[in-house]
Amino acid sequence: MLDILREALELLRCPYCDKSMELVETESNDTGEVIAGKLQCFCNEVWDISQGVVDFKSEEQEQGSRWSEELDKKSLAELDQEVKEKTPANHLELQEEALDLVSKQVQGKKPKRILDVATGRGMLMENIVPYLNNGTHVFCIDLSLAVLKAVRVKLKSMNPRARITYIACDATTLPFKDKSFDIAVSLGMANMGALFPKGVAEIRRVLETEGTFLNTSILIRQDSQSFRLLHKYYGGKAGDLLDIMLEPGFQEFHRKLGFEDVQLRITRESIAGKHEDMIPVEGDSFYYGIAIASNR
């Protein structure tokens, strides 16, 4: 596990001065995994490592507090089960179809380094981690320190030998050097709203020259109640945010941010049932799109 952290240090950069960092005051478990300590930059900035997760204390991190509140009341397994019970079966089926498409893309490319942006409850990684070989290093990032601690335990139970680094940070200011990853993946990153373009631009920066970004999102129809609701929600500040929810706009969005080759894979289409999220509206048609964006 120490080799994993040394590799992580080779990729990490200080968000303030752009310099490298070092591990100090570390505490390891029986397998040699560093579970506590500090990352210190040569400009004297210091970040804590707690329960195996590096905490960059982003200014935006309060947005992840919802996870902390939920995980104070229940385990991640209980939360997963609660979400599953509240989600219509056809929604779960389409989501699983999308996750399977992403997993097969990742497996086919045999990456050395994977960046998972907005890890959340770890749904993407659940479909990828069981198939990882010992040479692949995964970096899971999310605003929420609490959810990453819980996901770390879950993924370790699925594949104890998986090489995974967990970092709580802001996707719009990734603490990585340029061209660090050959694949980046994300599920539901469009929920960042106005920050979504900046987050995707950061992902492109940290991808290798021929790297690939697999970006998964729910897509809707323009003549739907869902589209009208989003238009009302964003008001005059919508910009490209509405177009991103449509198939042509989702593909074009990645081209505008500099990706030279953008392919789109889509799932089957279905009708939204009653659920707790704003989009898609009950009764509307929806499906998932996976943008396969690269610079090749």
PDB file of C-alpha atoms in Angstrom:
ATOM      1  CA  MET A   1       0.000   0.000   0.000  1.00  0.00           C
ATOM      2  CA  LEU A   2       2.946   2.300   0.562  1.00  0.00           C
ATOM      3  CA  ASP A   3       3.733   1.976  -3.144  1.00  0.00           C
ATOM      4  CA  ILE A   4       0.216   3.255  -3.879  1.00  0.00           C
ATOM      5  CA  LEU A   5       0.777   6.385  -1.818  1.00  0.00           C
ATOM      6  CA  ARG A   6       4.181   6.995  -3.372  1.00  0.00           C
ATOM      7  CA  GLU A   7       2.578   6.816  -6.806  1.00  0.00           C
ATOM      8  CA  ALA A   8      -0.176   9.156  -5.637  1.00  0.00           C
ATOM      9  CA  LEU A   9       2.431  11.658  -4.437  1.00  0.00           C
ATOM     10  CA  GLU A  10       4.011  11.650  -7.892  1.00  0.00           C
ATOM     11  CA  LEU A  11       0.701  12.896  -9.333  1.00  0.00           C
ATOM     12  CA  LEU A  12      -0.460  15.278  -6.602  1.00  0.00           C
ATOM     13  CA  ARG A  13       0.207  19.008  -6.677  1.00  0.00           C
ATOM     14  CA  CYS A  14      -0.503  21.731  -4.161  1.00  0.00           C
ATOM     15  CA  PRO A  15      -3.611  23.716  -5.213  1.00  0.00           C
ATOM     16  CA  TYR A  16      -1.955  26.879  -3.877  1.00  0.00           C
ATOM     17  CA  CYS A  17       1.615  26.821  -5.216  1.00  0.00           C
ATOM     18  CA  ASP A  18       1.545  23.933  -7.719  1.00  0.00           C
ATOM     19  CA  LYS A  19       4.475  22.196  -5.984  1.00  0.00           C
ATOM     20  CA  SER A  20       4.831  18.599  -4.806  1.00  0.00           C
ATOM     21  CA  MET A  21       3.963  17.257  -1.351  1.00  0.00           C
ATOM     22  CA  GLU A  22       5.294  14.743   1.150  1.00  0.00           C
ATOM     23  CA  LEU A  23       3.810  12.376   3.733  1.00  0.00           C
ATOM     24  CA  VAL A  24       4.437  13.174   7.400  1.00  0.00           C
ATOM     25  CA  GLU A  25       3.298  11.785  10.754  1.00  0.00           C
ATOM     26  CA  THR A  26       1.780   8.691   9.149  1.00  0.00           C
ATOM     27  CA  GLU A  27      -0.019   5.811  10.852  1.00  0.00           C
ATOM     28  CA  SER A  28      -0.483   2.490   9.043  1.00  0.00           C
ATOM     29  CA  ASN A  29      -2.741  -0.512   9.564  1.00  0.00           C
ATOM     30  CA  ASP A  30      -1.673  -4.170   9.605  1.00  0.00           C
ATOM     31  CA  THR A  31      -1.534  -4.331   5.798  1.00  0.00           C
ATOM     32  CA  GLY A  32       0.742  -1.298   5.552  1.00  0.00           C
ATOM     33  CA  GLU A  33      -1.997   1.032   4.306  1.00  0.00           C
ATOM     34  CA  VAL A  34      -1.605   4.596   5.539  1.00  0.00           C
ATOM     35  CA  ILE A  35      -4.858   5.379   7.347  1.00  0.00           C
ATOM     36  CA  ALA A  36      -3.841   8.572   9.148  1.00  0.00           C
ATOM     37  CA  GLY A  37      -1.248  11.299   8.845  1.00  0.00           C
ATOM     38  CA  LYS A  38      -0.671  14.464   6.910  1.00  0.00           C
ATOM     39  CA  LEU A  39       0.251  15.663   3.450  1.00  0.00           C
ATOM     40  CA  GLN A  40       2.569  18.648   3.619  1.00  0.00           C
ATOM     41  CA  CYS A  41       3.495  20.942   0.775  1.00  0.00           C
ATOM     42  CA  PHE A  42       6.846  22.701   0.567  1.00  0.00           C
ATOM     43  CA  CYS A  43       4.906  25.983   0.900  1.00  0.00           C
ATOM     44  CA  ASN A  44       3.866  24.693   4.370  1.00  0.00           C
ATOM     45  CA  GLU A  45       0.226  23.984   3.546  1.00  0.00           C
ATOM     46  CA  VAL A  46      -0.930  20.830   5.370  1.00  0.00           C
ATOM     47  CA  TRP A  47      -3.839  18.447   4.718  1.00  0.00           C
ATOM     48  CA  ASP A  48      -5.042  15.652   6.982  1.00  0.00           C
ATOM     49  CA  ILE A  49      -5.392  11.963   6.143  1.00  0.00           C
ATOM     50  CA  SER A  50      -8.262  10.398   8.105  1.00  0.00           C
ATOM     51  CA  GLN A  51      -9.464   6.782   7.842  1.00  0.00           C
ATOM     52  CA  GLY A  52      -7.498   6.411   4.637  1.00  0.00           C
ATOM     53  CA  VAL A  53      -8.910   9.539   2.937  1.00  0.00           C
ATOM     54  CA  VAL A  54      -6.922  12.682   2.083  1.00  0.00           C
ATOM     55  CA  ASP A  55      -8.923  15.792   2.962  1.00  0.00           C
ATOM     56  CA  PHE A  56      -8.150  18.902   0.894  1.00  0.00           C
ATOM     57  CA  LYS A  57     -10.802  20.932   2.774  1.00  0.00           C
ATOM     58  CA  SER A  58     -12.321  22.580  -0.286  1.00  0.00           C
ATOM     59  CA  GLU A  59     -14.256  25.823   0.175  1.00  0.00           C
ATOM     60  CA  GLU A  60     -17.131  24.100  -1.615  1.00  0.00           C
ATOM     61  CA  GLN A  61     -17.008  21.109   0.710  1.00  0.00           C
ATOM     62  CA  GLU A  62     -20.069  22.139   2.711  1.00  0.00           C
ATOM     63  CA  GLN A  63     -22.071  20.974  -0.328  1.00  0.00           C
ATOM     64  CA  GLY A  64     -21.090  17.441   0.652  1.00  0.00           C
ATOM     65  CA  SER A  65     -22.505  17.829   4.161  1.00  0.00           C
ATOM     66  CA  ARG A  66     -25.714  16.015   3.137  1.00  0.00           C
ATOM     67  CA  TRP A  67     -23.746  12.785   3.035  1.00  0.00           C
ATOM     68  CA  SER A  68     -22.335  13.444   6.514  1.00  0.00           C
ATOM     69  CA  GLU A  69     -25.835  13.951   7.883  1.00  0.00           C
ATOM     70  CA  GLU A  70     -27.166  10.788   6.224  1.00  0.00           C
ATOM     71  CA  LEU A  71     -24.200   8.639   7.277  1.00  0.00           C
ATOM     72  CA  ASP A  72     -24.494   9.848  10.865  1.00  0.00           C
ATOM     73  CA  LYS A  73     -27.905   8.154  10.962  1.00  0.00           C
ATOM     74  CA  LYS A  74     -27.280   4.975   8.966  1.00  0.00           C
ATOM     75  CA  SER A  75     -24.589   2.868   7.306  1.00  0.00           C
ATOM     76  CA  LEU A  76     -23.776   3.176   3.612  1.00  0.00           C
ATOM     77  CA  ALA A  77     -25.342  -0.262   3.044  1.00  0.00           C
ATOM     78  CA  GLU A  78     -28.569   0.947   4.674  1.00  0.00           C
ATOM     79  CA  LEU A  79     -28.482   4.139   2.609  1.00  0.00           C
ATOM     80  CA  ASP A  80     -27.926   2.150  -0.602  1.00  0.00           C
ATOM     81  CA  GLN A  81     -30.893  -0.074   0.243  1.00  0.00           C
ATOM     82  CA  GLU A  82     -33.100   2.930   1.072  1.00  0.00           C
ATOM     83  CA  VAL A  83     -32.295   4.602  -2.263  1.00  0.00           C
ATOM     84  CA  LYS A  84     -32.965   1.336  -4.096  1.00  0.00           C
ATOM     85  CA  GLU A  85     -36.368   0.926  -2.438  1.00  0.00           C
ATOM     86  CA  LYS A  86     -37.384   4.487  -3.329  1.00  0.00           C
ATOM     87  CA  THR A  87     -36.250   4.259  -6.959  1.00  0.00           C
ATOM     88  CA  PRO A  88     -38.577   2.784  -9.637  1.00  0.00           C
ATOM     89  CA  ALA A  89     -37.400  -0.541 -11.053  1.00  0.00           C
ATOM     90  CA  ASN A  90     -37.065   0.777 -14.617  1.00  0.00           C
ATOM     91  CA  HIS A  91     -34.841   3.632 -13.384  1.00  0.00           C
ATOM     92  CA  LEU A  92     -32.544   1.101 -11.705  1.00  0.00           C
ATOM     93  CA  GLU A  93     -32.491  -1.045 -14.844  1.00  0.00           C
ATOM     94  CA  LEU A  94     -31.447   1.843 -17.094  1.00  0.00           C
ATOM     95  CA  GLN A  95     -28.836   2.979 -14.607  1.00  0.00           C
ATOM     96  CA  GLU A  96     -27.391  -0.531 -14.431  1.00  0.00           C
ATOM     97  CA  GLU A  97     -27.333  -0.672 -18.235  1.00  0.00           C
ATOM     98  CA  ALA A  98     -25.359   2.593 -18.309  1.00  0.00           C
ATOM     99  CA  LEU A  99     -22.943   1.430 -15.596  1.00  0.00           C
ATOM    100  CA  ASP A 100     -22.352  -1.803 -17.487  1.00  0.00           C
ATOM    101  CA  LEU A 101     -21.531   0.136 -20.677  1.00  0.00           C
ATOM    102  CA  VAL A 102     -18.968   2.235 -18.787  1.00  0.00           C
ATOM    103  CA  SER A 103     -17.455  -0.793 -17.063  1.00  0.00           C
ATOM    104  CA  LYS A 104     -16.952  -2.599 -20.374  1.00  0.00           C
ATOM    105  CA  GLN A 105     -15.313   0.487 -21.895  1.00  0.00           C
ATOM    106  CA  VAL A 106     -12.893   0.715 -18.961  1.00  0.00           C
ATOM    107  CA  GLN A 107     -12.070  -2.998 -19.020  1.00  0.00           C
ATOM    108  CA  GLY A 108     -11.416  -2.859 -22.763  1.00  0.00           C
ATOM    109  CA  LYS A 109      -8.866  -0.052 -22.403  1.00  0.00           C
ATOM    110  CA  LYS A 110      -6.866  -1.719 -19.583  1.00  0.00           C
ATOM    111  CA  PRO A 111      -5.943   1.615 -17.953  1.00  0.00           C
ATOM    112  CA  LYS A 112      -3.041   2.217 -15.584  1.00  0.00           C
ATOM    113  CA  ARG A 113      -4.677   5.134 -13.781  1.00  0.00           C
ATOM    114  CA  ILE A 114      -8.397   5.866 -13.423  1.00  0.00           C
ATOM    115  CA  LEU A 115      -9.894   9.069 -12.022  1.00  0.00           C
ATOM    116  CA  ASP A 116     -13.463   8.723 -10.687  1.00  0.00           C
ATOM    117  CA  VAL A 117     -14.948  12.214 -10.314  1.00  0.00           C
ATOM    118  CA  ALA A 118     -17.892  12.729  -7.929  1.00  0.00           C
ATOM    119  CA  THR A 119     -17.667   9.183  -6.554  1.00  0.00           C
ATOM    120  CA  GLY A 120     -20.792   9.574  -4.427  1.00  0.00           C
ATOM    121  CA  ARG A 121     -21.987   6.214  -3.089  1.00  0.00           C
ATOM    122  CA  GLY A 122     -19.516   4.432  -5.359  1.00  0.00           C
ATOM    123  CA  MET A 123     -21.974   3.118  -7.936  1.00  0.00           C
ATOM    124  CA  LEU A 124     -19.528   3.343 -10.851  1.00  0.00           C
ATOM    125  CA  MET A 125     -16.695   1.810  -8.883  1.00  0.00           C
ATOM    126  CA  GLU A 126     -18.878  -1.110  -7.754  1.00  0.00           C
ATOM    127  CA  ASN A 127     -18.997  -2.113 -11.432  1.00  0.00           C
ATOM    128  CA  ILE A 128     -15.286  -1.536 -12.090  1.00  0.00           C
ATOM    129  CA  VAL A 129     -13.299  -2.424  -8.950  1.00  0.00           C
ATOM    130  CA  PRO A 130     -14.085  -6.192  -8.972  1.00  0.00           C
ATOM    131  CA  TYR A 131     -12.386  -6.473 -12.386  1.00  0.00           C
ATOM    132  CA  LEU A 132      -9.284  -4.384 -11.663  1.00  0.00           C
ATOM    133  CA  ASN A 133      -5.879  -5.941 -12.079  1.00  0.00           C
ATOM    134  CA  ASN A 134      -3.100  -5.210  -9.597  1.00  0.00           C
ATOM    135  CA  GLY A 135      -1.465  -2.725 -11.974  1.00  0.00           C
ATOM    136  CA  THR A 136      -4.408  -0.291 -12.109  1.00  0.00           C
ATOM    137  CA  HIS A 137      -4.456   2.628  -9.678  1.00  0.00           C
ATOM    138  CA  VAL A 138      -7.840   4.283  -9.061  1.00  0.00           C
ATOM    139  CA  PHE A 139      -8.324   7.763  -7.594  1.00  0.00           C
ATOM    140  CA  CYS A 140     -11.807   8.373  -6.125  1.00  0.00           C
ATOM    141  CA  ILE A 141     -12.664  12.028  -5.488  1.00  0.00           C
ATOM    142  CA  ASP A 142     -15.746  13.627  -3.975  1.00  0.00           C
ATOM    143  CA  LEU A 143     -16.601  16.751  -2.000  1.00  0.00           C
ATOM    144  CA  SER A 144     -17.755  14.609   0.921  1.00  0.00           C
ATOM    145  CA  LEU A 145     -15.118  13.227   3.270  1.00  0.00           C
ATOM    146  CA  ALA A 146     -17.788  11.150   5.032  1.00  0.00           C
ATOM    147  CA  VAL A 147     -18.993   9.336   1.922  1.00  0.00           C
ATOM    148  CA  LEU A 148     -15.434   8.547   0.780  1.00  0.00           C
ATOM    149  CA  LYS A 149     -14.652   6.971   4.153  1.00  0.00           C
ATOM    150  CA  ALA A 150     -17.717   4.748   3.783  1.00  0.00           C
ATOM    151  CA  VAL A 151     -17.038   3.922   0.112  1.00  0.00           C
ATOM    152  CA  ARG A 152     -13.458   2.958   0.974  1.00  0.00           C
ATOM    153  CA  VAL A 153     -14.754   0.277   3.354  1.00  0.00           C
ATOM    154  CA  LYS A 154     -17.279  -0.989   0.796  1.00  0.00           C
ATOM    155  CA  LEU A 155     -14.823  -1.242  -2.098  1.00  0.00           C
ATOM    156  CA  LYS A 156     -12.154  -2.872   0.071  1.00  0.00           C
ATOM    157  CA  SER A 157     -14.630  -5.635   0.904  1.00  0.00           C
ATOM    158  CA  MET A 158     -15.250  -6.153  -2.823  1.00  0.00           C
ATOM    159  CA  ASN A 159     -11.582  -6.275  -3.837  1.00  0.00           C
ATOM    160  CA  PRO A 160      -9.064  -6.124  -0.957  1.00  0.00           C
ATOM    161  CA  ARG A 161      -6.138  -5.892  -3.383  1.00  0.00           C
ATOM    162  CA  ALA A 162      -7.498  -2.962  -5.394  1.00  0.00           C
ATOM    163  CA  ARG A 163      -5.108  -0.011  -5.543  1.00  0.00           C
ATOM    164  CA  ILE A 164      -7.320   2.961  -4.652  1.00  0.00           C
ATOM    165  CA  THR A 165      -6.531   6.446  -3.338  1.00  0.00           C
ATOM    166  CA  TYR A 166      -9.400   8.471  -1.848  1.00  0.00           C
ATOM    167  CA  ILE A 167      -9.316  12.273  -1.922  1.00  0.00           C
ATOM    168  CA  ALA A 168     -11.955  14.730  -0.659  1.00  0.00           C
ATOM    169  CA  CYS A 169     -11.610  17.773  -2.919  1.00  0.00           C
ATOM    170  CA  ASP A 170     -13.381  20.080  -5.358  1.00  0.00           C
ATOM    171  CA  ALA A 171     -13.684  18.809  -8.940  1.00  0.00           C
ATOM    172  CA  THR A 172     -13.174  22.346 -10.262  1.00  0.00           C
ATOM    173  CA  THR A 173      -9.670  22.553  -8.714  1.00  0.00           C
ATOM    174  CA  LEU A 174      -8.270  19.039  -9.012  1.00  0.00           C
ATOM    175  CA  PRO A 175      -5.033  18.601  -6.988  1.00  0.00           C
ATOM    176  CA  PHE A 176      -3.279  16.690  -9.782  1.00  0.00           C
ATOM    177  CA  LYS A 177      -0.534  17.473 -12.253  1.00  0.00           C
ATOM    178  CA  ASP A 178      -1.362  17.809 -15.945  1.00  0.00           C
ATOM    179  CA  LYS A 179      -1.715  14.593 -17.952  1.00  0.00           C
ATOM    180  CA  SER A 180      -1.857  12.257 -14.946  1.00  0.00           C
ATOM    181  CA  PHE A 181      -4.616   9.797 -15.995  1.00  0.00           C
ATOM    182  CA  ASP A 182      -5.401   7.663 -19.026  1.00  0.00           C
ATOM    183  CA  ILE A 183      -9.113   7.361 -18.116  1.00  0.00           C
ATOM    184  CA  ALA A 184     -11.551   9.525 -16.156  1.00  0.00           C
ATOM    185  CA  VAL A 185     -15.123   8.476 -15.358  1.00  0.00           C
ATOM    186  CA  SER A 186     -18.105  10.218 -13.792  1.00  0.00           C
ATOM    187  CA  LEU A 187     -21.764   9.514 -13.067  1.00  0.00           C
ATOM    188  CA  GLY A 188     -24.163  12.417 -12.547  1.00  0.00           C
ATOM    189  CA  MET A 189     -21.509  15.122 -12.741  1.00  0.00           C
ATOM    190  CA  ALA A 190     -24.023  17.355 -14.540  1.00  0.00           C
ATOM    191  CA  ASN A 191     -25.576  17.917 -11.095  1.00  0.00           C
ATOM    192  CA  MET A 192     -22.759  20.432 -10.554  1.00  0.00           C
ATOM    193  CA  GLY A 193     -24.900  22.893 -12.514  1.00  0.00           C
ATOM    194  CA  ALA A 194     -22.994  26.038 -13.461  1.00  0.00           C
ATOM    195  CA  LEU A 195     -19.738  24.477 -12.221  1.00  0.00           C
ATOM    196  CA  PHE A 196     -20.066  21.511 -14.588  1.00  0.00           C
ATOM    197  CA  PRO A 197     -18.072  23.067 -17.496  1.00  0.00           C
ATOM    198  CA  LYS A 198     -15.214  24.047 -15.188  1.00  0.00           C
ATOM    199  CA  GLY A 199     -15.127  20.532 -13.734  1.00  0.00           C
ATOM    200  CA  VAL A 200     -14.964  18.902 -17.176  1.00  0.00           C
ATOM    201  CA  ALA A 201     -12.231  21.348 -18.244  1.00  0.00           C
ATOM    202  CA  GLU A 202     -10.214  20.253 -15.208  1.00  0.00           C
ATOM    203  CA  ILE A 203     -10.698  16.602 -16.156  1.00  0.00           C
ATOM    204  CA  ARG A 204      -9.400  17.308 -19.651  1.00  0.00           C
ATOM    205  CA  ARG A 205      -6.340  18.996 -18.128  1.00  0.00           C
ATOM    206  CA  VAL A 206      -5.398  15.966 -16.023  1.00  0.00           C
ATOM    207  CA  LEU A 207      -5.983  13.437 -18.823  1.00  0.00           C
ATOM    208  CA  GLU A 208      -3.040  12.164 -20.831  1.00  0.00           C
ATOM    209  CA  THR A 209      -2.799  13.349 -24.446  1.00  0.00           C
ATOM    210  CA  GLU A 210      -4.690  10.292 -25.699  1.00  0.00           C
ATOM    211  CA  GLY A 211      -6.745   9.843 -22.535  1.00  0.00           C
ATOM    212  CA  THR A 212     -10.493   9.180 -22.466  1.00  0.00           C
ATOM    213  CA  PHE A 213     -13.303  10.668 -20.383  1.00  0.00           C
ATOM    214  CA  LEU A 214     -16.418   8.520 -19.911  1.00  0.00           C
ATOM    215  CA  ASN A 215     -19.107  10.938 -18.740  1.00  0.00           C
ATOM    216  CA  THR A 216     -22.520   9.486 -17.853  1.00  0.00           C
ATOM    217  CA  SER A 217     -25.699  11.534 -17.486  1.00  0.00           C
ATOM    218  CA  ILE A 218     -29.475  11.265 -17.665  1.00  0.00           C
ATOM    219  CA  LEU A 219     -30.817  12.690 -20.935  1.00  0.00           C
ATOM    220  CA  ILE A 220     -34.314  14.025 -21.616  1.00  0.00           C
ATOM    221  CA  ARG A 221     -36.393  15.300 -24.546  1.00  0.00           C
ATOM    222  CA  GLN A 222     -36.741  19.001 -25.372  1.00  0.00           C
ATOM    223  CA  ASP A 223     -40.541  18.792 -25.604  1.00  0.00           C
ATOM    224  CA  SER A 224     -40.832  17.411 -22.061  1.00  0.00           C
ATOM    225  CA  GLN A 225     -42.033  18.680 -18.705  1.00  0.00           C
ATOM    226  CA  SER A 226     -38.519  17.941 -17.415  1.00  0.00           C
ATOM    227  CA  PHE A 227     -36.979  20.408 -19.877  1.00  0.00           C
ATOM    228  CA  ARG A 228     -39.545  23.087 -19.049  1.00  0.00           C
ATOM    229  CA  LEU A 229     -38.945  22.581 -15.325  1.00  0.00           C
ATOM    230  CA  LEU A 230     -35.178  22.993 -15.771  1.00  0.00           C
ATOM    231  CA  HIS A 231     -35.709  26.114 -17.868  1.00  0.00           C
ATOM    232  CA  LYS A 232     -37.821  27.598 -15.078  1.00  0.00           C
ATOM    233  CA  TYR A 233     -35.306  26.502 -12.419  1.00  0.00           C
ATOM    234  CA  TYR A 234     -32.284  28.092 -14.107  1.00  0.00           C
ATOM    235  CA  GLY A 235     -34.180  31.097 -15.436  1.00  0.00           C
ATOM    236  CA  GLY A 236     -32.050  33.432 -17.549  1.00  0.00           C
ATOM    237  CA  LYS A 237     -28.844  31.812 -16.265  1.00  0.00           C
ATOM    238  CA  ALA A 238     -29.388  28.529 -18.058  1.00  0.00           C
ATOM    239  CA  GLY A 239     -26.869  29.085 -20.869  1.00  0.00           C
ATOM    240  CA  ASP A 240     -25.667  25.709 -22.163  1.00  0.00           C
ATOM    241  CA  LEU A 241     -26.883  23.894 -19.043  1.00  0.00           C
ATOM    242  CA  LEU A 242     -30.221  22.986 -20.620  1.00  0.00           C
ATOM    243  CA  ASP A 243     -28.655  21.772 -23.861  1.00  0.00           C
ATOM    244  CA  ILE A 244     -26.399  19.432 -21.874  1.00  0.00           C
ATOM    245  CA  MET A 245     -29.488  17.469 -20.853  1.00  0.00           C
ATOM    246  CA  LEU A 246     -30.317  16.810 -24.532  1.00  0.00           C
ATOM    247  CA  GLU A 247     -28.528  14.199 -26.653  1.00  0.00           C
ATOM    248  CA  PRO A 248     -27.025  16.562 -29.299  1.00  0.00           C
ATOM    249  CA  GLY A 249     -26.063  19.180 -26.704  1.00  0.00           C
ATOM    250  CA  PHE A 250     -24.424  16.654 -24.373  1.00  0.00           C
ATOM    251  CA  GLN A 251     -22.157  15.503 -27.191  1.00  0.00           C
ATOM    252  CA  GLU A 252     -21.410  19.027 -28.452  1.00  0.00           C
ATOM    253  CA  PHE A 253     -20.657  20.266 -24.928  1.00  0.00           C
ATOM    254  CA  HIS A 254     -17.551  18.048 -24.735  1.00  0.00           C
ATOM    255  CA  ARG A 255     -16.372  19.206 -28.170  1.00  0.00           C
ATOM    256  CA  LYS A 256     -16.658  22.844 -27.099  1.00  0.00           C
ATOM    257  CA  LEU A 257     -14.369  22.105 -24.157  1.00  0.00           C
ATOM    258  CA  GLY A 258     -11.643  20.847 -26.477  1.00  0.00           C
ATOM    259  CA  PHE A 259     -12.194  17.104 -26.863  1.00  0.00           C
ATOM    260  CA  GLU A 260     -11.479  16.274 -30.498  1.00  0.00           C
ATOM    261  CA  ASP A 261     -13.354  12.971 -30.694  1.00  0.00           C
ATOM    262  CA  VAL A 262     -16.684  12.575 -28.881  1.00  0.00           C
ATOM    263  CA  GLN A 263     -18.723   9.419 -29.356  1.00  0.00           C
ATOM    264  CA  LEU A 264     -22.047   8.813 -27.628  1.00  0.00           C
ATOM    265  CA  ARG A 265     -23.485   5.565 -26.324  1.00  0.00           C
ATOM    266  CA  ILE A 266     -27.066   5.525 -25.090  1.00  0.00           C
ATOM    267  CA  THR A 267     -29.247   3.137 -23.122  1.00  0.00           C
ATOM    268  CA  ARG A 268     -32.778   2.111 -23.864  1.00  0.00           C
ATOM    269  CA  GLU A 269     -35.462   4.729 -23.267  1.00  0.00           C
ATOM    270  CA  SER A 270     -38.091   4.477 -20.544  1.00  0.00           C
ATOM    271  CA  ILE A 271     -40.857   6.457 -18.817  1.00  0.00           C
ATOM    272  CA  ALA A 272     -40.060   8.037 -15.475  1.00  0.00           C
ATOM    273  CA  GLY A 273     -41.941   6.793 -12.448  1.00  0.00           C
ATOM    274  CA  LYS A 274     -42.443   8.534  -9.119  1.00  0.00           C
ATOM    275  CA  HIS A 275     -39.121   9.314  -7.417  1.00  0.00           C
ATOM    276  CA  GLU A 276     -37.423  11.957  -5.256  1.00  0.00           C
ATOM    277  CA  ASP A 277     -35.104  13.644  -7.782  1.00  0.00           C
ATOM    278  CA  MET A 278     -36.164  16.714  -9.748  1.00  0.00           C
ATOM    279  CA  ILE A 279     -35.328  15.171 -13.136  1.00  0.00           C
ATOM    280  CA  PRO A 280     -36.808  13.281 -14.920  1.00  0.00           C
ATOM    281  CA  VAL A 281     -40.365  14.365 -14.146  1.00  0.00           C
ATOM    282  CA  GLU A 282     -42.793  11.498 -13.603  1.00  0.00           C
ATOM    283  CA  GLY A 283     -44.317  10.453 -16.937  1.00  0.00           C
ATOM    284  CA  ASP A 284     -41.483  11.877 -19.055  1.00  0.00           C
ATOM    285  CA  SER A 285     -39.282   9.844 -21.360  1.00  0.00           C
ATOM    286  CA  PHE A 286     -35.634   9.566 -20.302  1.00  0.00           C
ATOM    287  CA  TYR A 287     -32.488   7.545 -20.913  1.00  0.00           C
ATOM    288  CA  TYR A 288     -28.769   7.601 -20.119  1.00  0.00           C
ATOM    289  CA  GLY A 289     -26.013   8.887 -22.353  1.00  0.00           C
ATOM    290  CA  ILE A 290     -22.312   8.064 -22.036  1.00  0.00           C
ATOM    291  CA  ALA A 291     -20.021  10.568 -23.736  1.00  0.00           C
ATOM    292  CA  ILE A 292     -16.746   8.892 -24.744  1.00  0.00           C
ATOM    293  CA  ALA A 293     -14.536  11.953 -25.133  1.00  0.00           C
ATOM    294  CA  SER A 294     -10.886  11.879 -26.133  1.00  0.00           C
ATOM    295  CA  ASN A 295      -8.230  13.959 -27.891  1.00  0.00           C
ATOM    296  CA  ARG A 296      -7.439  11.363 -30.538  1.00  0.00           C
TER     297      ARG A 296
END
